[in-house]
Amino acid sequence: MANYVLALDQGTTSSRAILFDNEQNILSIRQHELSQHYPREGWVEEDPMEIWSTQYAAMLEALAAADVSPADVAAIGITNQRETTILWDKATGRPVYNAIVWQCRRTADIVDSLVRQGLTDHIRNTTGLVLDAYFSGTKIKWILDHVEGAREKAARGEILFGTVDSWLVWKLTGGKAHITDMTNAARTMIFDIHKLDWDDTLLRALDIPRAMLPRVCSSSEIYGYVSLPGGDVPIAGIAGDQQAALFGQTCFDAGDAKNTYGTGCFLLMNTGEQVCESKNGLLTTIGIHIAGKTQYALEGSVFIGGAVIQWLRDEMRFFSESRDAEYYAKKVPDTGGVYLVPAFTGLGAPHWDMYARGCLIGLTRGTSREHIIRAAQESIAYQVNDLLDAMARDTGVPLASLSVDGGASRDSFLMQFQADISNCTIRRPVIRETTALGACYLAGLATGVWKDRQELKRLWRCDTLYAPHMETQERVRLLDGWNKAVSRSLDWAPHN
């Protein structure tokens, strides 16, 4: 039996392929950077053909680097940047427009029109999402409205829509499979997460023909085959990146939660088979769907997480390597009363303020570079703590532990401060590639590489535990200062 599983991890800034064996050892990793295009302020695009070519190249290179034949690969799992929207010609397989990336804000006016139509509550109740330009539905409408002839061709089923997973599966199978999984469908703002089907009310409101939409499948099944030299390999697992990380962290039970520290931060809690409707600004979404059973999740997003460290490095030029932030943060015992609220593109959950802007406050004549760097580090943990507080209010259960992953989870100062400010134990795994690992798990379960989720739990290994040590009085004092600083950043930018 084939003992390898290949994970394709298509992210916002790169396409990666990681080859695992059946004991979760990483045999090879290959990565290609992905260009982003900014045709106007607030617009973000990518070339779908570059997404495809970089991902295909990384896949072949990962196999070659490990000297593994496709015949020895049991399955391919796919995980992807979510909400990014691609429309392509069914006959030619060519995109009709660039991919509109999840970060793009061009559809804010379409969002405003949906508000005027009174659809805010319907969207919340049906899709679990808040009405925002972040999601795919308004992006589909924008392309159909702005590409000549696209709407007529879409109505005839000649143009297809897909999130990045759909696009890759279509290309990998030579156009034989036009599908998506439920975790990605749940992020489109046109999918009913209760009925598990596209919502006709929202399709009418956005003038999106059903004929262009992919078939929605579970997150772990065989969708089609990739023909490679040496054999056909089944594509057998798909999940959006954050749900894949939740699964890769073995958060299989209600109450389990993980946070990914990347460019942004994404906190997800498994709420089991019960839909938990947030009263505190979080999203309700599908966590995973396997073997006919849906597990739901609460999700909170921090728009600027690790990106605040990149800002200090690239724009402020406080240091030349991101990893140096930890060194400088430890040079001072505290921030000297300085707070940095990195609301560079507004604030996500639980505030959802598109007009908030960055705020550096509490400066004195004695403020140093080190104080500002430490404040930036702490700002990541404060924002994650806001999400944890919102989840505790929604579920009635404060988290005792949090599984972490992503690039910034390597930062021990940040992880310890997160444990302290949130008063919970932080669990960092040995394998940090949890997004790819989740896709790998899903594909392996569908093809018999692993028997069940219990076997996967036995394989998961913890690297470091960070326990909270901060006194309650100090925690309350720091959080009061943070909340005061956030209040200064809200509703700053002019409304168009």
GROMACS .gro file of C-alpha atoms in nm:
model
  496
    1MET     CA    1   0.000   0.000   0.000
    2ALA     CA    2   0.114   0.354  -0.078
    3ASN     CA    3   0.243   0.520   0.239
    4TYR     CA    4   0.277   0.883   0.135
    5VAL     CA    5   0.030   1.171   0.128
    6LEU     CA    6   0.099   1.495  -0.061
    7ALA     CA    7  -0.048   1.820   0.070
    8LEU     CA    8  -0.091   2.115  -0.166
    9ASP     CA    9  -0.099   2.433   0.043
   10GLN     CA   10  -0.203   2.722  -0.179
   11GLY     CA   11  -0.173   3.042   0.025
   12THR     CA   12  -0.207   3.414  -0.035
   13THR     CA   13   0.164   3.477  -0.096
   14SER     CA   14   0.297   3.135  -0.199
   15SER     CA   15   0.212   2.792  -0.334
   16ARG     CA   16   0.364   2.505  -0.137
   17ALA     CA   17   0.370   2.128  -0.154
   18ILE     CA   18   0.460   1.910   0.144
   19LEU     CA   19   0.510   1.533   0.127
   20PHE     CA   20   0.428   1.338   0.446
   21ASP     CA   21   0.471   0.972   0.527
   22ASN     CA   22   0.211   0.775   0.725
   23GLU     CA   23   0.378   0.866   1.057
   24GLN     CA   24   0.353   1.241   0.981
   25ASN     CA   25   0.721   1.283   0.902
   26ILE     CA   26   0.789   1.557   0.645
   27LEU     CA   27   0.994   1.418   0.358
   28SER     CA   28   1.011   1.730   0.142
   29ILE     CA   29   0.877   2.084   0.111
   30ARG     CA   30   0.881   2.296  -0.202
   31GLN     CA   31   0.750   2.651  -0.232
   32HIS     CA   32   0.703   2.917  -0.500
   33GLU     CA   33   0.626   3.281  -0.425
   34LEU     CA   34   0.306   3.425  -0.570
   35SER     CA   35   0.273   3.780  -0.704
   36GLN     CA   36   0.001   4.012  -0.583
   37HIS     CA   37  -0.130   4.299  -0.795
   38TYR     CA   38  -0.282   4.625  -0.668
   39PRO     CA   39  -0.447   4.796  -0.969
   40ARG     CA   40  -0.614   5.057  -0.745
   41GLU     CA   41  -0.610   5.148  -0.378
   42GLY     CA   42  -0.787   4.874  -0.182
   43TRP     CA   43  -0.789   4.633  -0.478
   44VAL     CA   44  -0.594   4.305  -0.457
   45GLU     CA   45  -0.563   4.058  -0.744
   46GLU     CA   46  -0.362   3.749  -0.842
   47ASP     CA   47  -0.315   3.571  -1.175
   48PRO     CA   48  -0.506   3.238  -1.162
   49MET     CA   49  -0.261   3.085  -1.413
   50GLU     CA   50   0.026   3.176  -1.180
   51ILE     CA   51  -0.161   3.017  -0.888
   52TRP     CA   52  -0.194   2.702  -1.099
   53SER     CA   53   0.159   2.694  -1.242
   54THR     CA   54   0.332   2.761  -0.909
   55GLN     CA   55   0.124   2.496  -0.731
   56TYR     CA   56   0.182   2.237  -1.005
   57ALA     CA   57   0.556   2.305  -1.007
   58ALA     CA   58   0.577   2.277  -0.626
   59MET     CA   59   0.391   1.945  -0.642
   60LEU     CA   60   0.627   1.789  -0.895
   61GLU     CA   61   0.936   1.928  -0.720
   62ALA     CA   62   0.829   1.791  -0.380
   63LEU     CA   63   0.795   1.443  -0.529
   64ALA     CA   64   1.127   1.470  -0.712
   65ALA     CA   65   1.310   1.603  -0.404
   66ALA     CA   66   1.200   1.300  -0.200
   67ASP     CA   67   1.256   1.062  -0.494
   68VAL     CA   68   0.900   0.934  -0.454
   69SER     CA   69   0.702   0.803  -0.749
   70PRO     CA   70   0.337   0.909  -0.789
   71ALA     CA   71   0.256   0.537  -0.772
   72ASP     CA   72   0.366   0.544  -0.407
   73VAL     CA   73   0.141   0.840  -0.315
   74ALA     CA   74  -0.188   0.729  -0.160
   75ALA     CA   75  -0.363   1.064  -0.200
   76ILE     CA   76  -0.339   1.439  -0.249
   77GLY     CA   77  -0.499   1.682  -0.004
   78ILE     CA   78  -0.563   2.047  -0.088
   79THR     CA   79  -0.582   2.344   0.147
   80ASN     CA   80  -0.619   2.698   0.021
   81GLN     CA   81  -0.654   3.069   0.085
   82ARG     CA   82  -1.026   3.117   0.136
   83GLU     CA   83  -1.275   3.361  -0.023
   84THR     CA   84  -1.041   3.437  -0.318
   85THR     CA   85  -1.262   3.424  -0.627
   86ILE     CA   86  -1.189   3.290  -0.977
   87LEU     CA   87  -1.416   3.274  -1.282
   88TRP     CA   88  -1.306   3.080  -1.589
   89ASP     CA   89  -1.430   2.970  -1.931
   90LYS     CA   90  -1.556   2.611  -1.916
   91ALA     CA   91  -1.452   2.535  -2.276
   92THR     CA   92  -1.101   2.683  -2.274
   93GLY     CA   93  -1.013   2.662  -1.904
   94ARG     CA   94  -0.887   3.020  -1.921
   95PRO     CA   95  -0.975   3.273  -1.649
   96VAL     CA   96  -1.207   3.553  -1.761
   97TYR     CA   97  -1.049   3.793  -1.509
   98ASN     CA   98  -0.776   3.792  -1.244
   99ALA     CA   99  -0.849   3.622  -0.913
  100ILE     CA  100  -0.999   3.875  -0.670
  101VAL     CA  101  -0.819   3.810  -0.343
  102TRP     CA  102  -0.994   3.787  -0.004
  103GLN     CA  103  -0.822   4.110   0.109
  104CYS     CA  104  -0.977   4.314  -0.175
  105ARG     CA  105  -1.222   4.587  -0.072
  106ARG     CA  106  -1.356   4.685  -0.417
  107THR     CA  107  -1.704   4.544  -0.353
  108ALA     CA  108  -1.786   4.766  -0.055
  109ASP     CA  109  -2.060   4.940  -0.258
  110ILE     CA  110  -2.222   4.602  -0.338
  111VAL     CA  111  -2.216   4.526   0.035
  112ASP     CA  112  -2.388   4.861   0.101
  113SER     CA  113  -2.660   4.777  -0.154
  114LEU     CA  114  -2.727   4.443   0.021
  115VAL     CA  115  -2.763   4.633   0.349
  116ARG     CA  116  -3.016   4.865   0.184
  117GLN     CA  117  -3.206   4.557   0.059
  118GLY     CA  118  -3.243   4.447   0.421
  119LEU     CA  119  -3.036   4.128   0.381
  120THR     CA  120  -2.804   4.172   0.680
  121ASP     CA  121  -3.002   3.942   0.910
  122HIS     CA  122  -3.073   3.689   0.635
  123ILE     CA  123  -2.701   3.660   0.560
  124ARG     CA  124  -2.619   3.624   0.929
  125ASN     CA  125  -2.888   3.360   0.990
  126THR     CA  126  -2.830   3.163   0.669
  127THR     CA  127  -2.455   3.177   0.611
  128GLY     CA  128  -2.327   3.248   0.963
  129LEU     CA  129  -2.123   3.539   0.826
  130VAL     CA  130  -2.134   3.915   0.864
  131LEU     CA  131  -2.205   4.122   0.555
  132ASP     CA  132  -1.859   4.218   0.433
  133ALA     CA  133  -1.653   4.258   0.114
  134TYR     CA  134  -1.419   3.989   0.257
  135PHE     CA  135  -1.634   3.704   0.123
  136SER     CA  136  -1.672   3.560  -0.229
  137GLY     CA  137  -2.034   3.637  -0.323
  138THR     CA  138  -1.990   4.007  -0.395
  139LYS     CA  139  -1.666   3.934  -0.585
  140ILE     CA  140  -1.854   3.700  -0.822
  141LYS     CA  141  -2.111   3.972  -0.892
  142TRP     CA  142  -1.839   4.230  -0.956
  143ILE     CA  143  -1.669   4.015  -1.222
  144LEU     CA  144  -2.002   3.930  -1.390
  145ASP     CA  145  -2.089   4.301  -1.394
  146HIS     CA  146  -1.754   4.419  -1.531
  147VAL     CA  147  -1.642   4.157  -1.785
  148GLU     CA  148  -1.823   4.201  -2.116
  149GLY     CA  149  -2.054   3.909  -2.198
  150ALA     CA  150  -1.969   3.724  -1.878
  151ARG     CA  151  -2.317   3.732  -1.727
  152GLU     CA  152  -2.484   3.586  -2.037
  153LYS     CA  153  -2.224   3.311  -2.070
  154ALA     CA  154  -2.251   3.231  -1.698
  155ALA     CA  155  -2.628   3.189  -1.727
  156ARG     CA  156  -2.565   2.928  -2.000
  157GLY     CA  157  -2.317   2.744  -1.778
  158GLU     CA  158  -2.024   2.845  -1.999
  159ILE     CA  159  -1.840   3.029  -1.720
  160LEU     CA  160  -1.760   2.855  -1.393
  161PHE     CA  161  -1.697   2.999  -1.048
  162GLY     CA  162  -1.465   2.855  -0.792
  163THR     CA  163  -1.262   2.936  -0.488
  164VAL     CA  164  -0.895   2.838  -0.519
  165ASP     CA  165  -0.962   2.473  -0.426
  166SER     CA  166  -1.217   2.442  -0.709
  167TRP     CA  167  -0.978   2.599  -0.957
  168LEU     CA  168  -0.693   2.363  -0.864
  169VAL     CA  169  -0.914   2.052  -0.875
  170TRP     CA  170  -1.049   2.158  -1.216
  171LYS     CA  171  -0.698   2.202  -1.353
  172LEU     CA  172  -0.553   1.892  -1.186
  173THR     CA  173  -0.832   1.667  -1.318
  174GLY     CA  174  -0.821   1.815  -1.669
  175GLY     CA  175  -1.165   1.973  -1.629
  176LYS     CA  176  -1.338   1.653  -1.513
  177ALA     CA  177  -1.434   1.778  -1.165
  178HIS     CA  178  -1.600   2.111  -1.081
  179ILE     CA  179  -1.639   2.080  -0.704
  180THR     CA  180  -1.569   2.249  -0.373
  181ASP     CA  181  -1.588   2.130  -0.014
  182MET     CA  182  -1.824   2.260   0.252
  183THR     CA  183  -1.561   2.455   0.444
  184ASN     CA  184  -1.487   2.666   0.137
  185ALA     CA  185  -1.852   2.693   0.030
  186ALA     CA  186  -1.931   2.825   0.379
  187ARG     CA  187  -1.703   3.126   0.313
  188THR     CA  188  -1.876   3.246  -0.004
  189MET     CA  189  -2.168   3.430   0.167
  190ILE     CA  190  -2.411   3.250  -0.067
  191PHE     CA  191  -2.417   2.907   0.104
  192ASP     CA  192  -2.677   2.796   0.361
  193ILE     CA  193  -2.473   2.626   0.635
  194HIS     CA  194  -2.790   2.465   0.781
  195LYS     CA  195  -2.940   2.319   0.462
  196LEU     CA  196  -2.591   2.262   0.314
  197ASP     CA  197  -2.689   2.409  -0.022
  198TRP     CA  198  -2.653   2.733  -0.217
  199ASP     CA  199  -2.910   2.992  -0.104
  200ASP     CA  200  -3.152   3.104  -0.375
  201THR     CA  201  -3.239   3.434  -0.203
  202LEU     CA  202  -2.875   3.544  -0.206
  203LEU     CA  203  -2.816   3.413  -0.558
  204ARG     CA  204  -3.107   3.630  -0.678
  205ALA     CA  205  -2.987   3.934  -0.482
  206LEU     CA  206  -2.641   3.908  -0.639
  207ASP     CA  207  -2.770   3.786  -0.980
  208ILE     CA  208  -2.548   3.475  -0.970
  209PRO     CA  209  -2.666   3.182  -1.187
  210ARG     CA  210  -2.663   2.840  -1.017
  211ALA     CA  211  -2.523   2.692  -1.340
  212MET     CA  212  -2.181   2.841  -1.269
  213LEU     CA  213  -2.148   2.707  -0.914
  214PRO     CA  214  -1.946   2.398  -0.815
  215ARG     CA  215  -2.096   2.082  -0.665
  216VAL     CA  216  -2.043   2.090  -0.289
  217CYS     CA  217  -1.878   1.780  -0.140
  218SER     CA  218  -1.753   1.661   0.196
  219SER     CA  219  -1.401   1.748   0.311
  220SER     CA  220  -1.274   1.389   0.288
  221GLU     CA  221  -1.362   1.180  -0.018
  222ILE     CA  222  -1.218   1.102  -0.360
  223TYR     CA  223  -1.310   1.389  -0.595
  224GLY     CA  224  -1.106   1.288  -0.899
  225TYR     CA  225  -0.760   1.183  -1.013
  226VAL     CA  226  -0.442   1.359  -1.116
  227SER     CA  227  -0.260   1.192  -1.405
  228LEU     CA  228   0.114   1.207  -1.339
  229PRO     CA  229   0.405   1.022  -1.497
  230GLY     CA  230   0.409   0.694  -1.306
  231GLY     CA  231   0.045   0.679  -1.203
  232ASP     CA  232  -0.289   0.841  -1.128
  233VAL     CA  233  -0.321   0.987  -0.778
  234PRO     CA  234  -0.660   1.053  -0.612
  235ILE     CA  235  -0.745   1.399  -0.478
  236ALA     CA  236  -0.914   1.297  -0.154
  237GLY     CA  237  -0.917   1.584   0.094
  238ILE     CA  238  -1.004   1.957   0.078
  239ALA     CA  239  -1.044   2.223   0.345
  240GLY     CA  240  -0.998   2.599   0.358
  241ASP     CA  241  -0.672   2.688   0.529
  242GLN     CA  242  -0.809   2.773   0.873
  243GLN     CA  243  -1.038   2.472   0.894
  244ALA     CA  244  -0.749   2.255   0.774
  245ALA     CA  245  -0.535   2.392   1.058
  246LEU     CA  246  -0.816   2.318   1.307
  247PHE     CA  247  -0.823   1.958   1.182
  248GLY     CA  248  -0.443   1.937   1.169
  249GLN     CA  249  -0.430   2.040   1.536
  250THR     CA  250  -0.663   1.743   1.608
  251CYS     CA  251  -0.932   1.977   1.742
  252PHE     CA  252  -1.191   1.707   1.682
  253ASP     CA  253  -1.416   1.768   1.984
  254ALA     CA  254  -1.651   2.049   2.083
  255GLY     CA  255  -1.457   2.310   2.282
  256ASP     CA  256  -1.120   2.243   2.113
  257ALA     CA  257  -0.964   2.558   1.967
  258LYS     CA  258  -0.659   2.669   1.770
  259ASN     CA  259  -0.506   2.998   1.669
  260THR     CA  260  -0.291   3.046   1.360
  261TYR     CA  261  -0.038   3.329   1.382
  262GLY     CA  262   0.029   3.437   1.024
  263THR     CA  263   0.001   3.766   0.838
  264GLY     CA  264  -0.330   3.783   1.022
  265CYS     CA  265  -0.449   3.563   1.307
  266PHE     CA  266  -0.735   3.317   1.282
  267LEU     CA  267  -0.893   3.165   1.590
  268LEU     CA  268  -1.134   2.875   1.545
  269MET     CA  269  -1.324   2.677   1.806
  270ASN     CA  270  -1.497   2.349   1.726
  271THR     CA  271  -1.858   2.373   1.851
  272GLY     CA  272  -1.954   2.017   1.751
  273GLU     CA  273  -2.272   1.945   1.558
  274GLN     CA  274  -2.448   2.244   1.717
  275VAL     CA  275  -2.452   2.578   1.539
  276CYS     CA  276  -2.338   2.844   1.786
  277GLU     CA  277  -2.466   3.185   1.676
  278SER     CA  278  -2.233   3.457   1.796
  279LYS     CA  279  -2.362   3.761   1.980
  280ASN     CA  280  -2.010   3.902   2.004
  281GLY     CA  281  -1.895   3.968   1.649
  282LEU     CA  282  -1.759   3.622   1.563
  283LEU     CA  283  -1.844   3.421   1.252
  284THR     CA  284  -2.029   3.091   1.255
  285THR     CA  285  -1.891   2.858   0.994
  286ILE     CA  286  -1.852   2.493   0.899
  287GLY     CA  287  -1.551   2.342   1.075
  288ILE     CA  288  -1.546   2.016   0.880
  289HIS     CA  289  -1.787   1.778   0.706
  290ILE     CA  290  -1.693   1.409   0.697
  291ALA     CA  291  -1.899   1.094   0.643
  292GLY     CA  292  -2.229   1.279   0.639
  293LYS     CA  293  -2.167   1.466   0.965
  294THR     CA  294  -2.109   1.840   0.992
  295GLN     CA  295  -1.911   1.996   1.274
  296TYR     CA  296  -1.946   2.372   1.308
  297ALA     CA  297  -1.699   2.629   1.436
  298LEU     CA  298  -1.683   2.981   1.572
  299GLU     CA  299  -1.420   3.194   1.400
  300GLY     CA  300  -1.258   3.524   1.475
  301SER     CA  301  -1.011   3.703   1.248
  302VAL     CA  302  -0.732   3.948   1.329
  303PHE     CA  303  -0.646   4.131   1.005
  304ILE     CA  304  -0.298   4.244   1.113
  305GLY     CA  305  -0.106   3.985   1.316
  306GLY     CA  306   0.247   3.905   1.204
  307ALA     CA  307   0.207   4.182   0.945
  308VAL     CA  308   0.268   4.439   1.221
  309ILE     CA  309   0.619   4.295   1.262
  310GLN     CA  310   0.672   4.316   0.884
  311TRP     CA  311   0.563   4.681   0.903
  312LEU     CA  312   0.823   4.754   1.171
  313ARG     CA  313   1.084   4.579   0.956
  314ASP     CA  314   1.001   4.717   0.610
  315GLU     CA  315   0.842   5.059   0.664
  316MET     CA  316   0.979   5.167   1.001
  317ARG     CA  317   1.314   4.987   0.951
  318PHE     CA  318   1.348   4.906   1.321
  319PHE     CA  319   1.527   4.578   1.240
  320SER     CA  320   1.628   4.378   0.931
  321GLU     CA  321   1.495   4.032   1.024
  322SER     CA  322   1.148   3.961   1.163
  323ARG     CA  323   1.287   3.715   1.415
  324ASP     CA  324   1.483   4.002   1.576
  325ALA     CA  325   1.156   4.142   1.717
  326GLU     CA  326   1.167   3.886   1.999
  327TYR     CA  327   1.522   3.991   2.093
  328TYR     CA  328   1.435   4.362   2.112
  329ALA     CA  329   1.106   4.300   2.297
  330LYS     CA  330   1.298   4.124   2.574
  331LYS     CA  331   1.541   4.417   2.614
  332VAL     CA  332   1.281   4.613   2.815
  333PRO     CA  333   1.072   4.487   3.111
  334ASP     CA  334   0.748   4.633   2.969
  335THR     CA  335   0.627   4.878   2.703
  336GLY     CA  336   0.658   5.185   2.927
  337GLY     CA  337   0.284   5.241   2.889
  338VAL     CA  338   0.294   5.234   2.507
  339TYR     CA  339   0.018   5.057   2.311
  340LEU     CA  340   0.013   4.993   1.936
  341VAL     CA  341  -0.325   4.913   1.779
  342PRO     CA  342  -0.239   4.786   1.427
  343ALA     CA  343  -0.573   4.870   1.265
  344PHE     CA  344  -0.403   4.944   0.932
  345THR     CA  345  -0.692   4.800   0.729
  346GLY     CA  346  -0.964   4.837   0.991
  347LEU     CA  347  -1.042   4.596   1.274
  348GLY     CA  348  -1.192   4.250   1.235
  349ALA     CA  349  -1.372   4.052   1.505
  350PRO     CA  350  -1.513   4.139   1.748
  351HIS     CA  351  -1.516   4.510   1.641
  352TRP     CA  352  -1.576   4.484   1.262
  353ASP     CA  353  -1.485   4.847   1.203
  354MET     CA  354  -1.373   4.909   0.844
  355TYR     CA  355  -1.297   5.271   0.936
  356ALA     CA  356  -1.063   5.204   1.231
  357ARG     CA  357  -0.698   5.296   1.171
  358GLY     CA  358  -0.364   5.228   1.335
  359CYS     CA  359  -0.289   5.400   1.663
  360LEU     CA  360   0.040   5.435   1.859
  361ILE     CA  361  -0.039   5.587   2.196
  362GLY     CA  362   0.115   5.643   2.538
  363LEU     CA  363   0.441   5.786   2.406
  364THR     CA  364   0.670   5.981   2.638
  365ARG     CA  365   1.014   6.138   2.597
  366GLY     CA  366   1.158   5.815   2.735
  367THR     CA  367   0.991   5.588   2.476
  368SER     CA  368   1.249   5.384   2.285
  369ARG     CA  369   1.248   5.166   1.977
  370GLU     CA  370   1.241   4.861   2.207
  371HIS     CA  371   0.921   4.982   2.377
  372ILE     CA  372   0.745   5.019   2.041
  373ILE     CA  373   0.866   4.678   1.921
  374ARG     CA  374   0.742   4.518   2.242
  375ALA     CA  375   0.407   4.699   2.205
  376ALA     CA  376   0.378   4.559   1.851
  377GLN     CA  377   0.447   4.206   1.977
  378GLU     CA  378   0.195   4.246   2.257
  379SER     CA  379  -0.067   4.387   2.016
  380ILE     CA  380  -0.088   4.048   1.843
  381ALA     CA  381  -0.166   3.876   2.174
  382TYR     CA  382  -0.415   4.144   2.281
  383GLN     CA  383  -0.612   4.106   1.957
  384VAL     CA  384  -0.620   3.726   1.993
  385ASN     CA  385  -0.734   3.771   2.352
  386ASP     CA  386  -1.024   3.987   2.230
  387LEU     CA  387  -1.134   3.688   2.020
  388LEU     CA  388  -1.093   3.447   2.312
  389ASP     CA  389  -1.308   3.673   2.531
  390ALA     CA  390  -1.578   3.689   2.261
  391MET     CA  391  -1.577   3.309   2.230
  392ALA     CA  392  -1.605   3.268   2.607
  393ARG     CA  393  -1.907   3.501   2.611
  394ASP     CA  394  -2.071   3.313   2.322
  395THR     CA  395  -2.013   2.963   2.460
  396GLY     CA  396  -2.015   3.035   2.832
  397VAL     CA  397  -1.691   2.840   2.866
  398PRO     CA  398  -1.350   3.012   2.904
  399LEU     CA  399  -1.075   2.826   2.722
  400ALA     CA  400  -0.832   2.636   2.941
  401SER     CA  401  -0.585   2.569   2.658
  402LEU     CA  402  -0.519   2.688   2.305
  403SER     CA  403  -0.330   2.504   2.028
  404VAL     CA  404  -0.113   2.736   1.819
  405ASP     CA  405   0.062   2.729   1.483
  406GLY     CA  406   0.186   2.962   1.211
  407GLY     CA  407   0.514   3.151   1.171
  408ALA     CA  408   0.485   3.378   1.476
  409SER     CA  409   0.415   3.080   1.704
  410ARG     CA  410   0.793   3.025   1.699
  411ASP     CA  411   0.828   3.347   1.902
  412SER     CA  412   0.857   3.236   2.267
  413PHE     CA  413   0.809   3.589   2.403
  414LEU     CA  414   0.480   3.623   2.214
  415MET     CA  415   0.358   3.276   2.319
  416GLN     CA  416   0.433   3.340   2.687
  417PHE     CA  417   0.265   3.682   2.677
  418GLN     CA  418  -0.039   3.520   2.511
  419ALA     CA  419  -0.059   3.264   2.793
  420ASP     CA  420  -0.025   3.541   3.054
  421ILE     CA  421  -0.270   3.792   2.910
  422SER     CA  422  -0.531   3.525   2.825
  423ASN     CA  423  -0.477   3.317   3.141
  424CYS     CA  424  -0.470   2.991   2.945
  425THR     CA  425  -0.212   2.728   2.856
  426ILE     CA  426  -0.064   2.754   2.506
  427ARG     CA  427   0.013   2.425   2.328
  428ARG     CA  428   0.263   2.441   2.041
  429PRO     CA  429   0.299   2.120   1.835
  430VAL     CA  430   0.616   1.957   1.704
  431ILE     CA  431   0.481   1.986   1.348
  432ARG     CA  432   0.406   2.355   1.281
  433GLU     CA  433   0.280   2.285   0.927
  434THR     CA  434  -0.066   2.216   1.065
  435THR     CA  435  -0.257   2.360   0.768
  436ALA     CA  436  -0.089   2.117   0.528
  437LEU     CA  437  -0.112   1.842   0.789
  438GLY     CA  438  -0.489   1.890   0.811
  439ALA     CA  439  -0.524   1.847   0.434
  440CYS     CA  440  -0.299   1.544   0.460
  441TYR     CA  441  -0.517   1.394   0.738
  442LEU     CA  442  -0.836   1.445   0.536
  443ALA     CA  443  -0.690   1.281   0.224
  444GLY     CA  444  -0.536   0.995   0.425
  445LEU     CA  445  -0.862   0.917   0.606
  446ALA     CA  446  -1.048   0.892   0.273
  447THR     CA  447  -0.792   0.646   0.129
  448GLY     CA  448  -0.721   0.428   0.432
  449VAL     CA  449  -0.376   0.563   0.522
  450TRP     CA  450  -0.517   0.622   0.871
  451LYS     CA  451  -0.810   0.435   1.020
  452ASP     CA  452  -0.983   0.708   1.219
  453ARG     CA  453  -0.940   1.032   1.411
  454GLN     CA  454  -0.831   0.849   1.727
  455GLU     CA  455  -0.526   0.722   1.540
  456LEU     CA  456  -0.445   1.078   1.432
  457LYS     CA  457  -0.476   1.204   1.792
  458ARG     CA  458  -0.222   0.942   1.903
  459LEU     CA  459   0.023   1.068   1.639
  460TRP     CA  460  -0.005   1.440   1.738
  461ARG     CA  461   0.295   1.551   1.947
  462CYS     CA  462   0.337   1.860   2.167
  463ASP     CA  463   0.661   2.058   2.146
  464THR     CA  464   0.618   2.327   2.415
  465LEU     CA  465   0.358   2.422   2.677
  466TYR     CA  466   0.339   2.785   2.795
  467ALA     CA  467   0.157   2.822   3.127
  468PRO     CA  468   0.023   3.158   3.253
  469HIS     CA  469   0.221   3.328   3.531
  470MET     CA  470   0.081   3.683   3.539
  471GLU     CA  471  -0.099   3.815   3.848
  472THR     CA  472  -0.469   3.894   3.797
  473GLN     CA  473  -0.429   4.259   3.897
  474GLU     CA  474  -0.153   4.313   3.639
  475ARG     CA  475  -0.356   4.139   3.368
  476VAL     CA  476  -0.658   4.361   3.438
  477ARG     CA  477  -0.442   4.676   3.432
  478LEU     CA  478  -0.284   4.588   3.096
  479LEU     CA  479  -0.617   4.494   2.938
  480ASP     CA  480  -0.777   4.818   3.056
  481GLY     CA  481  -0.498   5.009   2.880
  482TRP     CA  482  -0.545   4.804   2.563
  483ASN     CA  483  -0.921   4.863   2.553
  484LYS     CA  484  -0.864   5.235   2.602
  485ALA     CA  485  -0.614   5.240   2.312
  486VAL     CA  486  -0.855   5.048   2.084
  487SER     CA  487  -1.129   5.301   2.160
  488ARG     CA  488  -0.900   5.575   2.022
  489SER     CA  489  -0.853   5.389   1.690
  490LEU     CA  490  -1.221   5.330   1.607
  491ASP     CA  491  -1.411   5.513   1.330
  492TRP     CA  492  -1.108   5.720   1.228
  493ALA     CA  493  -1.100   5.706   0.847
  494PRO     CA  494  -1.353   5.917   0.653
  495HIS     CA  495  -1.663   5.736   0.524
  496ASN     CA  496  -1.699   5.746   0.147
   0.00000   0.00000   0.00000
